[in-house]
mmCIF file of C-alpha atoms in Angstrom:
data_model
loop_
_atom_site.group_PDB
_atom_site.id
_atom_site.type_symbol
_atom_site.label_atom_id
_atom_site.label_comp_id
_atom_site.label_asym_id
_atom_site.label_seq_id
_atom_site.Cartn_x
_atom_site.Cartn_y
_atom_site.Cartn_z
ATOM 1 C CA UNK A 6 -74.952 103.830 131.410
ATOM 2 C CA UNK A 7 -75.279 100.850 129.301
ATOM 3 C CA UNK A 8 -75.351 101.087 125.313
ATOM 4 C CA UNK A 9 -78.399 102.280 123.955
ATOM 5 C CA UNK A 10 -79.820 104.605 126.503
ATOM 6 C CA UNK A 11 -79.623 108.528 125.928
ATOM 7 C CA UNK A 12 -78.713 110.491 129.130
ATOM 8 C CA UNK A 13 -81.829 113.007 130.257
ATOM 9 C CA UNK A 14 -80.494 116.208 130.968
ATOM 10 C CA UNK A 15 -79.941 117.509 134.520
ATOM 11 C CA UNK A 16 -81.328 119.859 136.425
ATOM 12 C CA UNK A 17 -79.316 121.031 140.126
ATOM 13 C CA UNK A 18 -82.216 122.070 142.811
ATOM 14 C CA UNK A 19 -81.513 124.002 145.588
ATOM 15 C CA UNK A 20 -85.211 124.179 147.231
ATOM 16 C CA UNK A 21 -87.403 123.210 150.080
ATOM 17 C CA UNK A 22 -88.696 120.226 150.821
ATOM 18 C CA UNK A 23 -92.409 120.098 151.688
ATOM 19 C CA UNK A 24 -93.932 117.498 153.096
ATOM 20 C CA UNK A 25 -97.449 118.076 151.455
ATOM 21 C CA UNK A 26 -95.724 116.675 148.731
ATOM 22 C CA UNK A 27 -97.240 120.185 146.927
ATOM 23 C CA UNK A 28 -94.047 122.340 146.486
ATOM 24 C CA UNK A 29 -90.827 123.239 147.205
ATOM 25 C CA UNK A 30 -88.943 119.994 146.252
ATOM 26 C CA UNK A 31 -91.611 117.738 145.920
ATOM 27 C CA UNK A 32 -93.143 119.586 143.134
ATOM 28 C CA UNK A 33 -89.476 120.300 141.440
ATOM 29 C CA UNK A 34 -89.150 116.667 140.435
ATOM 30 C CA UNK A 35 -91.623 116.325 139.410
ATOM 31 C CA UNK A 36 -92.150 118.781 136.852
ATOM 32 C CA UNK A 37 -88.914 118.426 135.658
ATOM 33 C CA UNK A 38 -89.316 114.833 135.536
ATOM 34 C CA UNK A 39 -92.288 115.365 132.957
ATOM 35 C CA UNK A 40 -90.519 117.848 130.869
ATOM 36 C CA UNK A 41 -87.628 115.090 130.640
ATOM 37 C CA UNK A 42 -85.076 116.269 132.607
ATOM 38 C CA UNK A 43 -84.081 114.737 135.589
ATOM 39 C CA UNK A 44 -83.784 116.945 138.906
ATOM 40 C CA UNK A 45 -80.704 116.688 141.255
ATOM 41 C CA UNK A 46 -81.913 117.854 144.602
ATOM 42 C CA UNK A 47 -80.212 119.073 147.191
ATOM 43 C CA UNK A 48 -82.757 120.023 150.190
ATOM 44 C CA UNK A 49 -81.984 123.525 151.876
ATOM 45 C CA UNK A 50 -84.844 123.944 154.307
ATOM 46 C CA UNK A 51 -86.986 121.275 156.050
ATOM 47 C CA UNK A 52 -90.850 123.334 156.386
ATOM 48 C CA UNK A 53 -93.707 122.599 158.507
ATOM 49 C CA UNK A 54 -96.775 123.382 155.904
ATOM 50 C CA UNK A 55 -99.848 121.639 154.932
ATOM 51 C CA UNK A 56 -101.575 123.500 151.415
ATOM 52 C CA UNK A 57 -102.832 126.002 153.266
ATOM 53 C CA UNK A 58 -99.916 127.059 156.196
ATOM 54 C CA UNK A 59 -96.494 127.127 156.543
ATOM 55 C CA UNK A 60 -95.588 126.539 160.749
ATOM 56 C CA UNK A 61 -91.897 126.014 161.001
ATOM 57 C CA UNK A 62 -88.901 126.571 158.421
ATOM 58 C CA UNK A 63 -85.425 124.493 159.157
ATOM 59 C CA UNK A 64 -82.741 125.530 156.956
ATOM 60 C CA UNK A 65 -80.513 122.695 156.570
ATOM 61 C CA UNK A 66 -76.645 123.599 157.330
ATOM 62 C CA UNK A 67 -74.734 125.639 155.346
ATOM 63 C CA UNK A 68 -71.894 122.821 155.243
ATOM 64 C CA UNK A 69 -74.281 120.108 155.020
ATOM 65 C CA UNK A 70 -76.000 122.554 151.728
ATOM 66 C CA UNK A 71 -72.785 122.512 150.239
ATOM 67 C CA UNK A 72 -71.303 118.958 150.421
ATOM 68 C CA UNK A 73 -74.619 117.612 149.253
ATOM 69 C CA UNK A 74 -74.042 119.510 146.162
ATOM 70 C CA UNK A 75 -70.485 119.216 145.498
ATOM 71 C CA UNK A 76 -70.721 115.413 145.145
ATOM 72 C CA UNK A 77 -73.386 115.626 142.169
ATOM 73 C CA UNK A 78 -71.245 118.757 140.712
ATOM 74 C CA UNK A 79 -68.313 116.502 140.899
ATOM 75 C CA UNK A 80 -70.134 113.258 139.786
ATOM 76 C CA UNK A 81 -72.729 114.823 137.063
ATOM 77 C CA UNK A 82 -73.376 117.296 134.315
ATOM 78 C CA UNK A 83 -74.769 119.829 135.116
ATOM 79 C CA UNK A 84 -77.180 121.231 131.860
ATOM 80 C CA UNK A 85 -79.663 123.893 134.522
ATOM 81 C CA UNK A 86 -79.878 125.178 137.806
ATOM 82 C CA UNK A 87 -83.123 125.651 139.476
ATOM 83 C CA UNK A 88 -83.368 128.147 142.896
ATOM 84 C CA UNK A 89 -86.116 127.614 145.270
ATOM 85 C CA UNK A 90 -85.932 129.409 148.594
ATOM 86 C CA UNK A 91 -82.765 129.020 150.172
ATOM 87 C CA UNK A 92 -84.189 129.019 153.846
ATOM 88 C CA UNK A 93 -81.925 131.852 155.286
ATOM 89 C CA UNK A 94 -78.393 134.051 154.209
ATOM 90 C CA UNK A 95 -75.910 131.650 154.671
ATOM 91 C CA UNK A 96 -77.385 129.161 153.198
ATOM 92 C CA UNK A 97 -77.781 131.854 149.963
ATOM 93 C CA UNK A 98 -73.694 132.318 150.500
ATOM 94 C CA UNK A 99 -73.198 129.130 149.577
ATOM 95 C CA UNK A 100 -75.003 128.485 146.754
ATOM 96 C CA UNK A 101 -73.804 131.063 145.196
ATOM 97 C CA UNK A 102 -70.054 130.287 145.573
ATOM 98 C CA UNK A 103 -70.911 127.352 144.383
ATOM 99 C CA UNK A 104 -72.555 128.370 141.313
ATOM 100 C CA UNK A 105 -69.956 130.620 140.037
ATOM 101 C CA UNK A 106 -67.713 127.610 140.678
ATOM 102 C CA UNK A 107 -69.880 125.739 138.271
ATOM 103 C CA UNK A 108 -69.945 129.319 135.631
ATOM 104 C CA UNK A 109 -65.909 129.243 135.919
ATOM 105 C CA UNK A 110 -66.414 125.937 133.450
ATOM 106 C CA UNK A 111 -69.522 126.714 131.997
ATOM 107 C CA UNK A 112 -69.880 129.849 131.298
ATOM 108 C CA UNK A 113 -73.270 130.026 129.875
ATOM 109 C CA UNK A 114 -75.051 127.457 132.027
ATOM 110 C CA UNK A 115 -78.742 128.478 132.674
ATOM 111 C CA UNK A 116 -79.401 129.374 136.340
ATOM 112 C CA UNK A 117 -83.531 130.099 137.452
ATOM 113 C CA UNK A 118 -84.049 132.197 140.051
ATOM 114 C CA UNK A 119 -87.214 131.705 141.976
ATOM 115 C CA UNK A 120 -87.600 134.417 144.488
ATOM 116 C CA UNK A 121 -89.921 132.458 146.739
ATOM 117 C CA UNK A 122 -90.488 134.427 149.535
ATOM 118 C CA UNK A 123 -94.240 133.215 151.284
ATOM 119 C CA UNK A 124 -96.773 131.222 150.945
ATOM 120 C CA UNK A 125 -100.135 131.598 148.716
ATOM 121 C CA UNK A 126 -101.047 132.620 152.317
ATOM 122 C CA UNK A 127 -98.198 135.102 153.375
ATOM 123 C CA UNK A 128 -96.540 133.003 155.503
ATOM 124 C CA UNK A 129 -93.131 133.733 155.137
ATOM 125 C CA UNK A 130 -90.069 130.690 154.448
ATOM 126 C CA UNK A 131 -87.325 132.016 155.763
ATOM 127 C CA UNK A 132 -85.497 131.946 158.592
ATOM 128 C CA UNK A 133 -83.626 135.205 158.156
ATOM 129 C CA UNK A 134 -85.187 138.344 156.832
ATOM 130 C CA UNK A 135 -85.900 137.021 153.167
ATOM 131 C CA UNK A 136 -85.329 139.852 150.459
ATOM 132 C CA UNK A 137 -81.750 140.448 151.954
ATOM 133 C CA UNK A 138 -81.014 136.540 151.613
ATOM 134 C CA UNK A 139 -81.470 136.943 148.500
ATOM 135 C CA UNK A 140 -79.062 139.351 147.651
ATOM 136 C CA UNK A 141 -76.349 137.063 146.553
ATOM 137 C CA UNK A 142 -78.307 135.495 144.293
ATOM 138 C CA UNK A 143 -79.107 138.091 141.658
ATOM 139 C CA UNK A 144 -75.889 137.977 139.872
ATOM 140 C CA UNK A 145 -76.140 134.346 139.046
ATOM 141 C CA UNK A 146 -79.323 134.402 138.291
ATOM 142 C CA UNK A 147 -80.851 133.632 133.925
ATOM 143 C CA UNK A 148 -84.017 134.376 134.625
ATOM 144 C CA UNK A 149 -85.617 135.626 137.483
ATOM 145 C CA UNK A 150 -88.911 134.302 138.491
ATOM 146 C CA UNK A 151 -91.063 136.940 140.552
ATOM 147 C CA UNK A 152 -94.643 136.827 140.444
ATOM 148 C CA UNK A 153 -96.246 140.552 141.170
ATOM 149 C CA UNK A 154 -96.093 140.248 145.135
ATOM 150 C CA UNK A 155 -92.436 139.369 145.025
ATOM 151 C CA UNK A 156 -91.233 141.903 142.510
ATOM 152 C CA UNK A 157 -93.504 144.419 144.760
ATOM 153 C CA UNK A 158 -91.805 142.807 147.995
ATOM 154 C CA UNK A 159 -88.355 142.962 146.300
ATOM 155 C CA UNK A 160 -88.229 145.883 144.526
ATOM 156 C CA UNK A 161 -90.547 148.670 145.613
ATOM 157 C CA UNK A 162 -94.846 148.681 144.987
ATOM 158 C CA UNK A 163 -94.893 151.834 143.657
ATOM 159 C CA UNK A 164 -92.500 151.066 140.490
ATOM 160 C CA UNK A 165 -94.598 149.574 137.203
ATOM 161 C CA UNK A 166 -93.612 146.150 135.490
ATOM 162 C CA UNK A 167 -90.757 147.548 133.459
ATOM 163 C CA UNK A 168 -88.924 149.555 136.137
ATOM 164 C CA UNK A 169 -89.139 146.099 138.252
ATOM 165 C CA UNK A 170 -88.033 144.428 135.187
ATOM 166 C CA UNK A 171 -85.135 147.259 134.840
ATOM 167 C CA UNK A 172 -84.525 147.114 138.601
ATOM 168 C CA UNK A 173 -83.568 143.448 138.395
ATOM 169 C CA UNK A 174 -81.624 143.305 135.614
ATOM 170 C CA UNK A 175 -79.889 146.402 136.502
ATOM 171 C CA UNK A 176 -78.911 143.249 139.839
ATOM 172 C CA UNK A 177 -77.756 141.546 137.466
ATOM 173 C CA UNK A 178 -80.231 139.343 136.274
ATOM 174 C CA UNK A 179 -80.093 138.592 132.902
ATOM 175 C CA UNK A 180 -84.121 137.755 131.877
ATOM 176 C CA UNK A 181 -86.758 138.779 134.081
ATOM 177 C CA UNK A 182 -90.243 137.151 133.736
ATOM 178 C CA UNK A 183 -93.272 138.661 135.855
ATOM 179 C CA UNK A 184 -95.673 136.623 136.625
ATOM 180 C CA UNK A 185 -99.387 138.204 137.115
ATOM 181 C CA UNK A 186 -101.374 134.956 138.651
ATOM 182 C CA UNK A 187 -101.020 136.887 142.460
ATOM 183 C CA UNK A 188 -101.680 139.892 140.657
ATOM 184 C CA UNK A 189 -104.878 142.136 141.177
ATOM 185 C CA UNK A 190 -107.724 139.770 140.130
ATOM 186 C CA UNK A 191 -108.336 140.295 136.279
ATOM 187 C CA UNK A 192 -109.909 138.089 134.257
ATOM 188 C CA UNK A 193 -106.745 136.937 132.386
ATOM 189 C CA UNK A 194 -103.214 136.236 133.860
ATOM 190 C CA UNK A 195 -100.869 138.204 132.364
ATOM 191 C CA UNK A 196 -96.560 137.229 131.868
ATOM 192 C CA UNK A 197 -94.571 139.303 131.258
ATOM 193 C CA UNK A 198 -90.415 138.241 129.953
ATOM 194 C CA UNK A 199 -88.444 141.247 130.181
ATOM 195 C CA UNK A 200 -84.874 140.088 127.949
ATOM 196 C CA UNK A 201 -81.698 142.247 127.149
ATOM 197 C CA UNK A 202 -81.894 144.461 124.457
ATOM 198 C CA UNK A 203 -85.051 145.067 124.314
ATOM 199 C CA UNK A 204 -85.963 141.711 123.755
ATOM 200 C CA UNK A 205 -89.629 140.456 125.450
ATOM 201 C CA UNK A 206 -93.374 139.323 124.768
ATOM 202 C CA UNK A 207 -95.699 139.109 126.996
ATOM 203 C CA UNK A 208 -98.573 135.770 127.314
ATOM 204 C CA UNK A 209 -102.111 136.197 128.490
ATOM 205 C CA UNK A 210 -104.110 132.937 130.038
ATOM 206 C CA UNK A 211 -107.123 132.921 131.587
ATOM 207 C CA UNK A 212 -107.611 133.072 134.836
ATOM 208 C CA UNK A 213 -108.745 129.713 136.901
ATOM 209 C CA UNK A 214 -111.426 129.989 139.349
ATOM 210 C CA UNK A 215 -109.105 128.208 142.626
ATOM 211 C CA UNK A 216 -105.812 128.636 144.488
ATOM 212 C CA UNK A 217 -103.159 126.422 143.892
ATOM 213 C CA UNK A 218 -100.335 125.488 145.861
ATOM 214 C CA UNK A 219 -96.694 125.396 144.313
ATOM 215 C CA UNK A 220 -97.969 127.023 140.686
ATOM 216 C CA UNK A 221 -94.840 128.480 141.043
ATOM 217 C CA UNK A 222 -92.313 126.141 141.806
ATOM 218 C CA UNK A 223 -94.381 124.305 138.294
ATOM 219 C CA UNK A 224 -93.144 127.324 136.325
ATOM 220 C CA UNK A 225 -89.802 127.797 137.417
ATOM 221 C CA UNK A 226 -89.002 124.151 137.479
ATOM 222 C CA UNK A 227 -90.444 123.531 134.083
ATOM 223 C CA UNK A 228 -88.539 126.791 132.551
ATOM 224 C CA UNK A 229 -85.327 124.803 133.907
ATOM 225 C CA UNK A 230 -86.058 121.981 132.509
ATOM 226 C CA UNK A 231 -86.290 123.345 128.830
ATOM 227 C CA UNK A 232 -83.513 125.445 129.896
ATOM 228 C CA UNK A 233 -81.293 122.010 130.372
ATOM 229 C CA UNK A 234 -82.772 120.348 126.823
ATOM 230 C CA UNK A 235 -81.328 123.751 125.065
ATOM 231 C CA UNK A 236 -84.007 125.256 124.006
ATOM 232 C CA UNK A 237 -83.837 129.740 123.466
ATOM 233 C CA UNK A 238 -85.376 131.770 126.731
ATOM 234 C CA UNK A 239 -88.575 132.378 124.840
ATOM 235 C CA UNK A 240 -89.106 129.044 123.087
ATOM 236 C CA UNK A 241 -88.211 127.411 126.966
ATOM 237 C CA UNK A 242 -90.770 130.475 129.369
ATOM 238 C CA UNK A 243 -93.685 129.495 126.601
ATOM 239 C CA UNK A 244 -93.335 125.792 127.064
ATOM 240 C CA UNK A 245 -93.346 125.625 130.938
ATOM 241 C CA UNK A 246 -96.151 127.890 130.235
ATOM 242 C CA UNK A 247 -98.258 126.013 128.731
ATOM 243 C CA UNK A 248 -97.055 123.227 130.532
ATOM 244 C CA UNK A 249 -98.173 124.872 133.440
ATOM 245 C CA UNK A 250 -101.302 126.274 131.988
ATOM 246 C CA UNK A 251 -102.548 122.128 131.514
ATOM 247 C CA UNK A 252 -101.104 121.734 134.833
ATOM 248 C CA UNK A 253 -103.257 123.850 137.075
ATOM 249 C CA UNK A 254 -106.219 123.126 134.636
ATOM 250 C CA UNK A 255 -106.093 119.776 135.995
ATOM 251 C CA UNK A 256 -104.952 120.429 139.368
ATOM 252 C CA UNK A 257 -106.587 117.859 142.028
ATOM 253 C CA UNK A 258 -107.724 118.579 145.535
ATOM 254 C CA UNK A 259 -105.839 116.234 148.820
ATOM 255 C CA UNK A 260 -107.500 118.563 151.487
ATOM 256 C CA UNK A 261 -109.473 121.864 151.761
ATOM 257 C CA UNK A 262 -107.374 124.198 150.573
ATOM 258 C CA UNK A 263 -105.627 125.202 147.470
ATOM 259 C CA UNK A 264 -105.047 122.286 145.197
ATOM 260 C CA UNK A 265 -102.222 120.638 144.105
ATOM 261 C CA UNK A 266 -101.128 120.976 140.041
ATOM 262 C CA UNK A 267 -101.162 117.712 138.310
ATOM 263 C CA UNK A 268 -98.279 117.603 137.216
ATOM 264 C CA UNK A 269 -97.505 114.715 135.252
ATOM 265 C CA UNK A 270 -101.195 113.522 133.317
ATOM 266 C CA UNK A 271 -101.986 116.394 131.688
ATOM 267 C CA UNK A 272 -98.589 116.971 130.440
ATOM 268 C CA UNK A 273 -98.673 113.667 128.922
ATOM 269 C CA UNK A 274 -102.322 113.835 127.509
ATOM 270 C CA UNK A 275 -101.048 117.415 125.881
ATOM 271 C CA UNK A 276 -98.000 115.199 124.749
ATOM 272 C CA UNK A 277 -100.543 112.480 122.960
#
């Protein structure tokens, strides 16, 4: 590093590649950069998708996932980890082992787990059973960020938000951010944070009229970036939501279908 240059915090990202540029790794990289951190990226799957549908998911070989990540871990300081789609159970097991080894030397390393099961249309994003594939990752998550549909699939649709959060915490997730954007079409979106020892808070945001491609990736990556900067969990969640709301309010179209969150310009305007 050149004298006088500050190092950015690094976020190690495991996620799938979205050729449309709207979600997945492409969204992660942009959001992390906008929040002043650097993304170290390990693709877990190559997807065939546009801004409406997923046509195919091709998981990357587990050994290649491990090799890519290990080179990065050996070379760079890791300040946070962001988990998106894993592609299959074998990749989840490899990622879990890598994070466990990182935690052995960095016990407080924040891990943001976005349990992506499907796109907004409902197309699956795993070559295996999407729910079962995620099981090795719960115990390693500092914070898990399911939307209401994902929480129903992970915990059962007959349980309420508090019970779902408690269930995820029993699996090992210290913090749960339950997102309301994909829930019943109420006037506002309500996001609820459940932390340890009764900590928690809720935030209310105006529901926007459009549908968005990669909104969950945007929020989770922004959260990982703020945690990499050393923010406390409550402050990181609040900042990530503010950023994500700006990105959605100024989203743009690339074709008919879901809009693309504007991950760079709104943050710069807000910061200015």
